[in-house]
XYZ file of C-alpha atoms in Angstrom:
539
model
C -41.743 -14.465 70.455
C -42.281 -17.584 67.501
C -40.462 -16.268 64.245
C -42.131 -18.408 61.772
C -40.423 -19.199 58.112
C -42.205 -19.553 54.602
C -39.890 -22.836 54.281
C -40.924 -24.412 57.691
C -44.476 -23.475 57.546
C -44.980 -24.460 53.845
C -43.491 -28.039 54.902
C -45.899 -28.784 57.427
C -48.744 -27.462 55.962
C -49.050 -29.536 52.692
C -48.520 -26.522 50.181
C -45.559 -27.456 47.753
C -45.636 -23.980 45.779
C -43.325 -21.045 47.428
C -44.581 -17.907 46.216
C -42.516 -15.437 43.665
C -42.829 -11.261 43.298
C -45.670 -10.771 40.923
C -44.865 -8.213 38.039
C -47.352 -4.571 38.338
C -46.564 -4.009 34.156
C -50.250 -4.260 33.658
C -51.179 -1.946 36.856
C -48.673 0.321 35.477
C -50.323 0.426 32.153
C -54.056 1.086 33.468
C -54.913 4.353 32.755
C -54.182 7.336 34.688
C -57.359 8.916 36.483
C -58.561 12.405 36.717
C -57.069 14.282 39.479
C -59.845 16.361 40.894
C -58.575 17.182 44.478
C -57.561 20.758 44.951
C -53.704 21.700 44.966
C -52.437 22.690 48.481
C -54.503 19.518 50.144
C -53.098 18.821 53.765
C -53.318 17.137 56.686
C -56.008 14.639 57.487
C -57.795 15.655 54.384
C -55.609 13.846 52.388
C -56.826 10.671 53.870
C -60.396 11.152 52.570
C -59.186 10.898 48.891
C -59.612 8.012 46.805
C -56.459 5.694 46.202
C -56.476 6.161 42.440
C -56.323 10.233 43.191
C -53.469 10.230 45.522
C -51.585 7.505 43.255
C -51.851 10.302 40.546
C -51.039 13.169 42.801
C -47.925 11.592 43.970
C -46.628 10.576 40.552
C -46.906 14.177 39.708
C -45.531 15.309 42.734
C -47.987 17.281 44.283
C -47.949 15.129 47.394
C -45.279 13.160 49.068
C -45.752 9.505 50.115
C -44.297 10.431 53.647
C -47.060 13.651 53.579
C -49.668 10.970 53.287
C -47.896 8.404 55.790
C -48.098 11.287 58.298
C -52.055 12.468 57.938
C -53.029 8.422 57.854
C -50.824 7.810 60.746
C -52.488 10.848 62.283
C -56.101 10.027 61.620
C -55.675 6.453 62.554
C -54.333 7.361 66.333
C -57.521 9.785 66.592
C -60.158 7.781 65.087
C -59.075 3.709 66.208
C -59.813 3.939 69.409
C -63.561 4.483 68.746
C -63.849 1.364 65.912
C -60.990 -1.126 66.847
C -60.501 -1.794 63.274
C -56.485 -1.771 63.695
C -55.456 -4.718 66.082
C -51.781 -3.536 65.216
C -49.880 -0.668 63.399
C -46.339 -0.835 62.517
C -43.463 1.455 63.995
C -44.383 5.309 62.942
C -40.634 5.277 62.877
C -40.203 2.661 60.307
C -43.127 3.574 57.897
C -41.795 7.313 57.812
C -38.347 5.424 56.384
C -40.253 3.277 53.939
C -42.438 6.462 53.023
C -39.555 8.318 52.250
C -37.908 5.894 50.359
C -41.140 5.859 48.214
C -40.603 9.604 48.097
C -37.011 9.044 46.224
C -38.118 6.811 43.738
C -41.057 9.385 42.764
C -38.295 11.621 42.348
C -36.179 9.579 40.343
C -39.083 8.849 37.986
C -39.693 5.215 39.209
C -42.932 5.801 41.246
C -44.769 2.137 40.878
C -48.841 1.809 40.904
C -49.082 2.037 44.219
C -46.335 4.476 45.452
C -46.424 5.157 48.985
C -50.268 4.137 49.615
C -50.927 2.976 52.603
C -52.245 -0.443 53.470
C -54.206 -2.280 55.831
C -53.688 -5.803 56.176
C -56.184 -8.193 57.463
C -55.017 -10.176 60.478
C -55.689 -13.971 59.502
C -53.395 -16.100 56.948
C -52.823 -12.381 55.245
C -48.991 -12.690 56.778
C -47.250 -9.736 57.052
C -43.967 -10.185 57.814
C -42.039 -8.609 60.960
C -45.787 -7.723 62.113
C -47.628 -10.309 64.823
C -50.226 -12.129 63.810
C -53.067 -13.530 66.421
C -55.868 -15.032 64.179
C -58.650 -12.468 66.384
C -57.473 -15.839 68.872
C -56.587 -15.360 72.438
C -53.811 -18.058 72.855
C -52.104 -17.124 69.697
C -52.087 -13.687 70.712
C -50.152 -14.819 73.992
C -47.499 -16.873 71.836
C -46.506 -13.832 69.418
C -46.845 -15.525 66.310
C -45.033 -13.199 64.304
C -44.090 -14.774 60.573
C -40.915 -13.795 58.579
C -42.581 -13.395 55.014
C -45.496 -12.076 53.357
C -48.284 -14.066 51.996
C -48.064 -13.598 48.457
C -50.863 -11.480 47.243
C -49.879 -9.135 50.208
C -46.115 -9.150 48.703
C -47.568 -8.317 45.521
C -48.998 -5.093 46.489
C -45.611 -4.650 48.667
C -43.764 -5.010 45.261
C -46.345 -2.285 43.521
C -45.366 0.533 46.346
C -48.099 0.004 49.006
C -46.499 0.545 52.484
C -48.437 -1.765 54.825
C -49.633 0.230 57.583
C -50.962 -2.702 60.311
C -53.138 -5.413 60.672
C -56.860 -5.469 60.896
C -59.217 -7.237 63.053
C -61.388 -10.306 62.983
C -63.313 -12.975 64.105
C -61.364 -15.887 65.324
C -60.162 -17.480 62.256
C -62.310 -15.614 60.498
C -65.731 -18.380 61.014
C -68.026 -15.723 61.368
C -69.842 -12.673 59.639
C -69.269 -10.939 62.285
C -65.692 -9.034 63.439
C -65.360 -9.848 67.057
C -63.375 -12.309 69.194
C -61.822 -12.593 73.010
C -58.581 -11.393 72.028
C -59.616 -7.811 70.514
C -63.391 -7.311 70.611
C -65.630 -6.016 68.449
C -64.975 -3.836 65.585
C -67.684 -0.919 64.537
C -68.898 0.376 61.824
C -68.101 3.827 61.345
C -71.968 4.685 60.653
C -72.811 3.420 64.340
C -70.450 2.452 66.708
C -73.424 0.486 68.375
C -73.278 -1.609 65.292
C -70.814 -4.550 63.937
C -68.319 -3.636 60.803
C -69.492 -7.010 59.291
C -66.760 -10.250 58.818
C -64.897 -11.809 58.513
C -62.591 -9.078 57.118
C -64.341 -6.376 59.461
C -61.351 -4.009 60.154
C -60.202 -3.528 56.905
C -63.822 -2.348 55.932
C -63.823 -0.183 59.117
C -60.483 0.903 58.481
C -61.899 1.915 54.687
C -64.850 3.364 55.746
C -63.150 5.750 58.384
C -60.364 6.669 56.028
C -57.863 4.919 58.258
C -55.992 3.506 55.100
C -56.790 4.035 51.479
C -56.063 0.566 49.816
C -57.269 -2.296 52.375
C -57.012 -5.863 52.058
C -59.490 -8.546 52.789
C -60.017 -12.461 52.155
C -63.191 -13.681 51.850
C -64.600 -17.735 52.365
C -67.953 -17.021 52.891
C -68.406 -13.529 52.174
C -65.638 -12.156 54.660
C -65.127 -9.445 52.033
C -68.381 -8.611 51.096
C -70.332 -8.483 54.779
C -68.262 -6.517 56.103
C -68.737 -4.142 52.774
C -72.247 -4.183 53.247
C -71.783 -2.885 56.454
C -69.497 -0.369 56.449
C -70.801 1.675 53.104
C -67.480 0.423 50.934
C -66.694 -2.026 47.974
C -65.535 -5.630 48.385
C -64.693 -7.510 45.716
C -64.294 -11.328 45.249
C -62.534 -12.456 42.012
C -63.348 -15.514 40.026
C -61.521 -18.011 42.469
C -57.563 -18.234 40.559
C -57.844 -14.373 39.688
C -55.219 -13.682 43.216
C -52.910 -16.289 43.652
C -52.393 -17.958 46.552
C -49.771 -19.694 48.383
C -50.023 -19.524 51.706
C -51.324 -22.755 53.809
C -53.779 -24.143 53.894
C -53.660 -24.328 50.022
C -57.659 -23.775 48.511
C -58.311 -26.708 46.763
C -61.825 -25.658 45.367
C -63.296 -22.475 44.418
C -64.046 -21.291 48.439
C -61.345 -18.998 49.791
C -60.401 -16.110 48.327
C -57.873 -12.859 48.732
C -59.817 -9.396 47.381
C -59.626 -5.738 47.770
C -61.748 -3.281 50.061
C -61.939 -0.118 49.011
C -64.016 3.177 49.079
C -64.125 3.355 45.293
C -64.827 0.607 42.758
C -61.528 2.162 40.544
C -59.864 1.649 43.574
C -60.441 -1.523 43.717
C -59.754 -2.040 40.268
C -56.623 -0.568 40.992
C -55.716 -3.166 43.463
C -56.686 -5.913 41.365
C -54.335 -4.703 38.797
C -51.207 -5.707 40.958
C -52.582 -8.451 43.253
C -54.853 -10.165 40.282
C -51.894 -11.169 37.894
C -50.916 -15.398 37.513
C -48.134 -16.689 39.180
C -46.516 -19.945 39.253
C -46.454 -20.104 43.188
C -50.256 -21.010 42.521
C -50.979 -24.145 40.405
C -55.030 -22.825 40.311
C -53.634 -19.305 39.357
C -55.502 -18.541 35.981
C -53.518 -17.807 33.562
C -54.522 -14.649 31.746
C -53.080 -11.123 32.396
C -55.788 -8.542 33.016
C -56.027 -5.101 33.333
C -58.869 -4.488 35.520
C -58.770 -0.749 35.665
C -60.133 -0.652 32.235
C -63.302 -2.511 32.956
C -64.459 0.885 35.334
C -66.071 3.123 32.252
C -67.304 0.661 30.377
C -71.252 0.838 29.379
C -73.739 -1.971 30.536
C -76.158 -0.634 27.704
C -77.862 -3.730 26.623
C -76.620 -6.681 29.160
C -79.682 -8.552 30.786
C -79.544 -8.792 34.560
C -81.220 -11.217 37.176
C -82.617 -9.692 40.067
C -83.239 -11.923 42.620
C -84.663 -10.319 45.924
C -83.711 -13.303 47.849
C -82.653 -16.531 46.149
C -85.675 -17.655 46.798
C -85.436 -18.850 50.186
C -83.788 -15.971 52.481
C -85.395 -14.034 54.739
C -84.803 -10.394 53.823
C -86.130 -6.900 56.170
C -88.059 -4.504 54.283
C -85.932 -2.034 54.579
C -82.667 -3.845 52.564
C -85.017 -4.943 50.040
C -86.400 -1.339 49.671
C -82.926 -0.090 49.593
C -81.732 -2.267 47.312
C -84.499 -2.360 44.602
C -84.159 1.364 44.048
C -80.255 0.985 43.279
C -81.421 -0.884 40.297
C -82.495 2.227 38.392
C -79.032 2.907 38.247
C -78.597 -0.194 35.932
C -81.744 0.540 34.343
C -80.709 4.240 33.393
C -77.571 2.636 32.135
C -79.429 0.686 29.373
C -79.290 -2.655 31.114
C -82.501 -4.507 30.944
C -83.606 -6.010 34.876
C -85.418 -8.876 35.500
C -86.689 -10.157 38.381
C -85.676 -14.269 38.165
C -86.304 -16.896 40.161
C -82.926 -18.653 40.887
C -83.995 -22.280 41.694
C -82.218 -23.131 44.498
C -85.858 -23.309 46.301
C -86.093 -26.393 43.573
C -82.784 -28.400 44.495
C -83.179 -31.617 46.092
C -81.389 -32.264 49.991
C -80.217 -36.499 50.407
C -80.113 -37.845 53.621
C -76.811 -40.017 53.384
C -78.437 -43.231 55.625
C -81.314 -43.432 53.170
C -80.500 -41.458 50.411
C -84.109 -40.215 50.139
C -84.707 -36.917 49.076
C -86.780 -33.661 50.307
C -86.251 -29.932 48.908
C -83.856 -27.799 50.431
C -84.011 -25.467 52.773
C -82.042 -22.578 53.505
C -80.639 -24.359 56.672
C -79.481 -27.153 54.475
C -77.121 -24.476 52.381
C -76.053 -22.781 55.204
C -75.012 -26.221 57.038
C -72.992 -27.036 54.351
C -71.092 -23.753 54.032
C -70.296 -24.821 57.942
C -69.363 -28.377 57.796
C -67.288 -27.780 54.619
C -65.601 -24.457 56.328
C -65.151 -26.827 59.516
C -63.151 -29.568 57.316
C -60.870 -26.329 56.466
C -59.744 -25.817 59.937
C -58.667 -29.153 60.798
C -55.371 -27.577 58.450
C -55.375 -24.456 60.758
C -55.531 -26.675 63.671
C -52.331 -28.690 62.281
C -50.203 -25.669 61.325
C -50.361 -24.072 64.968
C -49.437 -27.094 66.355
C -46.658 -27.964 64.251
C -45.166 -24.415 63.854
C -46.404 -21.900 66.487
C -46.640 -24.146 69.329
C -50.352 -23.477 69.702
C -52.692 -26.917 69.894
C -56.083 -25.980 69.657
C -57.581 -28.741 71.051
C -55.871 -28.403 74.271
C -57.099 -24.350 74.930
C -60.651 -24.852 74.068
C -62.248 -23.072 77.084
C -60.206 -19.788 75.562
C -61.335 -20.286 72.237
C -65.089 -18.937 70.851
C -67.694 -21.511 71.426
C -68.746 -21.455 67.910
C -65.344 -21.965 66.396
C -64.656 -24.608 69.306
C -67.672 -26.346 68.211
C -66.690 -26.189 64.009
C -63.070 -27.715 65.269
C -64.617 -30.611 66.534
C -67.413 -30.854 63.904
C -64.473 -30.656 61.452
C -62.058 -33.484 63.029
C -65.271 -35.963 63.275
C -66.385 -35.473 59.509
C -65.903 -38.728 57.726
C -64.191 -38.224 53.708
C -67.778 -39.579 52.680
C -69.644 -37.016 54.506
C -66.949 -34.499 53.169
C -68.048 -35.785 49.746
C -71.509 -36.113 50.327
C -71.804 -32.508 51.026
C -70.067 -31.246 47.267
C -73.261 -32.975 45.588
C -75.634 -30.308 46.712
C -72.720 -28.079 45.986
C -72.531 -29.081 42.844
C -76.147 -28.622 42.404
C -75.720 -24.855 43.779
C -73.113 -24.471 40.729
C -75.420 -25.668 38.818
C -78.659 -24.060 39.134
C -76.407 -20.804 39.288
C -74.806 -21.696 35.980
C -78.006 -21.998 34.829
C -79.139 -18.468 35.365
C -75.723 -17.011 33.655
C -76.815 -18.894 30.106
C -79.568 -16.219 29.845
C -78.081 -13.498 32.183
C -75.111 -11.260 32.114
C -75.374 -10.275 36.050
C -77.138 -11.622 39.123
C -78.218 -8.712 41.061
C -79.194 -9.779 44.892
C -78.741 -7.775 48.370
C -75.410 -8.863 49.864
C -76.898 -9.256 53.428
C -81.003 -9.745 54.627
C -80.287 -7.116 57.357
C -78.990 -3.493 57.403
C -77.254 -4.362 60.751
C -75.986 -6.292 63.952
C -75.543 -4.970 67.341
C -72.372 -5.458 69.164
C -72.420 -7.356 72.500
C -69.656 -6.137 75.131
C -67.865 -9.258 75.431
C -66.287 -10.107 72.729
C -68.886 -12.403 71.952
C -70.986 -11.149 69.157
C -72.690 -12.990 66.424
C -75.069 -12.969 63.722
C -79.057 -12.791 63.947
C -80.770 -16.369 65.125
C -84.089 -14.983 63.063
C -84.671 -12.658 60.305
C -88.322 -11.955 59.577
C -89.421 -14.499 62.318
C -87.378 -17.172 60.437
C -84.503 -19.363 62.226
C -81.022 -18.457 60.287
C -77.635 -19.494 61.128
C -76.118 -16.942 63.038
C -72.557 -17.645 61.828
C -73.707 -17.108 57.960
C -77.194 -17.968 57.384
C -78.317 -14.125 56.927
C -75.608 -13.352 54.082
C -76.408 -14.232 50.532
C -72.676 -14.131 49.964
C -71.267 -17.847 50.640
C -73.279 -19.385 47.515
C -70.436 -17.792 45.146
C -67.930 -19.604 47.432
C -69.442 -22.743 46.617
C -69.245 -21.390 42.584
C -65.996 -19.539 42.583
C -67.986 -17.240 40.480
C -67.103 -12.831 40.432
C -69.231 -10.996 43.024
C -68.897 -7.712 44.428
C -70.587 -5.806 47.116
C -70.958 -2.302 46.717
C -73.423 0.688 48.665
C -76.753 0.625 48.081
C -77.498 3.558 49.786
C -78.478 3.613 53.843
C -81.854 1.981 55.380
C -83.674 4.698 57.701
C -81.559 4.082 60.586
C -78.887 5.476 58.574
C -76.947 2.085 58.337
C -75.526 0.976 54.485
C -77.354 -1.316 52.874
C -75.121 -3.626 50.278
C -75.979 -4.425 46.801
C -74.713 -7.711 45.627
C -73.255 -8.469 41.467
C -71.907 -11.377 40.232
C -71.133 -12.458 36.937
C -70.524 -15.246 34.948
C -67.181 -16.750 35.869
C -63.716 -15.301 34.614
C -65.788 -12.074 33.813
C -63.957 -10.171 36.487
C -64.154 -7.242 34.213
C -67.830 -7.326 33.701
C -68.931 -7.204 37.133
C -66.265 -4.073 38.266
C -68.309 -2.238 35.190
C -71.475 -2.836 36.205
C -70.784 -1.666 40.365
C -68.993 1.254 38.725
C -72.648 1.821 36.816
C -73.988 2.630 40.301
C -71.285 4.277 41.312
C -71.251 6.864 38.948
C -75.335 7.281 38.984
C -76.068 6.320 42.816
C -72.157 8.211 44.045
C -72.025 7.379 47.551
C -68.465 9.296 49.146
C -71.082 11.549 50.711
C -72.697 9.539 52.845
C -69.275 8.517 55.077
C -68.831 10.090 58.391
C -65.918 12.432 58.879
């Protein structure tokens, strides 16, 4: 077993920040919400409440943290098995202890936001200390990686009261929309187990979804929050990029990789963002301003102008998600908000070839080639940090890696600085024409994904669609219209549309102008309210 340190790990991998607790005043001071569940709830059917209704209900004592540890513990041992959305859970032993130490300090009066909720953890740089850690990768699997401290949004919602529960699967080192690897396999989406959660952060969606854990925790480079959303039926939500601070290696250096919630509820994702979104000095990008996020969830929309954009103009989308998704936008409509279908622009940005710098227009294959070679660079640090500090060199177990992430290791240790550069001008451009939308427009409204769903293969080996409406996409990311607000750093959330006529969810895509975090969690909670979706989840 490899017991790996914050101080030996940080000092290898380039990041000079180690990261403090993070204070939960401003979770503590959201407002309470209505408890609606009936007294005398038991069992199992305590798992199928929403976090911000059994954080109420055990501040006022009507349930015990180590009641709730039980039924999740419970429903997780019956229902796993079927989605593989835990890849590890922690001791039952151990979490009864921690559960009824949460149930003493809701006795004493010093329950915190999160008292006793359970947690899933995502199993990439989401470290959880004393619990392994395998990447979704076969040959860190078979070295134990197993760090000694948290990553420090994950100690943050430690530090509020959430009991982490395990660790969730996905794709190896998380370079695909899709939740499946050699080391675990496939995770499903609790609508169809035929059917992929969604990635990268596809267990914690699953895990959502199923009411496996009420609070779950994703991170999201590409849309590794919001895919797997989309398909699973739940809410992911990507900050403005400094909302969650960061400090684990390899440090973001640009607005790309980010740390967000998963939830069934948007309040309960509000909820987390109350004690994971709060600055810290650990993070030099951390933004400074305190927010209370839980506040944003009843506020009206009467009045703000929102872009609808079916498909930015250049993705392929199936009928069926853009039928889906077009009727959720009566919700906003009913709310007061006026809807406008806009064309983006991005159809109008110009591609360079670097030999001859001549241009041509891009193409979607252009976008999602960047999003690739720029996620590729970002692995050359993973690469380094196993070496150095598990013991693991990549380059030397490439026949027990997944071809595609084999092949981005060895796109990413050939790519020049210049070609690194090159790539941020069309970037930049991406900001740009984006930026130019949000002068007129409160909201962009788009579907998250252009399918409704993405069969599993049996061997671990499942990716993304090749073609979507007879078009050629990317397979690792080219059907998600998620990754352009990781080349922005702008707010986006993915929330239920409703389901396509297979019965599979359908996602609906919002993001807002940056640093209006706020803005978009009150427009999803719009459709939430008018479109409520808790029905549709199988039981």
């Amino acid at each position: 077993m490899v017991s790996v340190s914050r101080r030996n790990l940080l000092a290898g991998g380039g990041a000079a920040a180690v990261g403090v607790a993070l204070p939960v005043s401003a979770a503590s001071a959201a407002p309470a919400p209505t408890v609606t569940a009936r007294e005398g709830v038991l069992g199992e059917d305590l798992c199928l409440l929403p976090a911000t209704v059994l954080a109420e209900m055990i501040r006022r004592r009507r349930v015990s943290p180590t009641e709730v540890m039980r039924a999740h513990l419970q429903r997780i041992e019956r229902i796993n098995p079927q989605l593989n959305a835990f890849v590890h859970v922690r001791d039952g032993d151990l979490l009864l202890i921690e559960a009824r130490a949460a149930d003493k300090r809701v006795m004493q009066g010093k329950a915190r936001a999160l008292e006793g909720l359970p947690l899933a953890v995502k199993d990439l740089f989401d470290f959880l200390a004393g619990a392994p850690n395998t990447f979704g990768s076969v040959p860190v699997k078979r070295k134990r990686f197993v760090p000694d401290f948290c990553a420090g949004y994950i100690q943050s919602l430690l530090n509020g009261g959430a009991i982490a529960i395990g660790k969730t699967n996905t794709p190896e080192f998380g370079h695909k929309g899709i939740t499946d690897n050699p080391a675990w396999g496939p995770t499903h989406t609790p609508y169809n187990l035929a059917y992929n959660a969604g990635g990268s952060s596809g267990g914690s969606a699953a895990a959502a979804a199923a009411s496996l854990a009420p609070l779950t925790q994703g991170s999201d480079a590409g849309g590794s929050v919001r895919i797997p959303a989309a398909m699973c039926g739940v809410v992911g939500f990507k900050a403005t990029f400094g909302r969650i601070p960061q400090d684990w290696p390899p440090a973001p250096h640009t607005p790309f990789l980010h740390p967000g919630p998963i939830t069934r509820t948007v309040a309960d994702a509000a909820l987390m963002m109350d004690v994971m979104g709060q600055p810290s000095s650990s993070d030099p990008l951390s933004l400074s301003e305190r927010m209370n996020y839980s506040s944003a969830v009843g506020r009206s929309i009467k009045g703000k102008r929102i872009a609808f954009t079916p498909d930015f103009g250049m993705f392929p989308v199936e009928p069926e998600v853009d039928r889906v998704v077009r009727a959720s936008l009566d919700a906003l409509r009913d709310a007061g908000a006026i809807v406008e279908e806009v064309p983006i622009g991005l159809d109008q940005l110009t591609a360079f070839d670097k030999a001859t710098l001549r241009g041509r227009p891009v193409e979607l294959a252009d976008l999602s080639d960047l999003w690739v070679g720029l996620q590729s660079v970002l692995y050359t640090s993973a690469v380094d940090i196993l070496r150095l500090h598990v013991g693991v060199d990549l380059a030397e177990v490439g026949d027990q890696l997944s071809p595609e992430f084999r092949q981005m290791i060895e796109r990413g240790m050939s790519t020049s600085a210049r070609d690194y550069q090159f790539g941020q001008f069309l970037r930049s451009d991406v900001l740009h024409a984006i930026e130019a939308i949000f002068t007129t427009y409160d909201y962009i409204v788009s579907p998250t994904l252009s399918v409704a769903g993405v069969l599993n293969a049996a061997d671990g080996t499942t990716i993304g669609p090749t073609s979507v409406q007879g078009m050629a996409v990317n397979p690792l990311i080219g059907w998600c219209m998620t990754y352009l607000y990781n080349f922005t750093g702008h707010p986006a959330i993915s929330i239920p549309a409703g389901l396509s006529s297979n019965g599979l969810p359908v996602g609906v895509q919002i993001a807002g102008r940056r640093w209006a975090d706020r803005a978009v969690l009150a427009a999803a909670a719009v459709i939430e309210r008018r479109r409520p979706w808790a029905h549709t989840y199988p039981r």
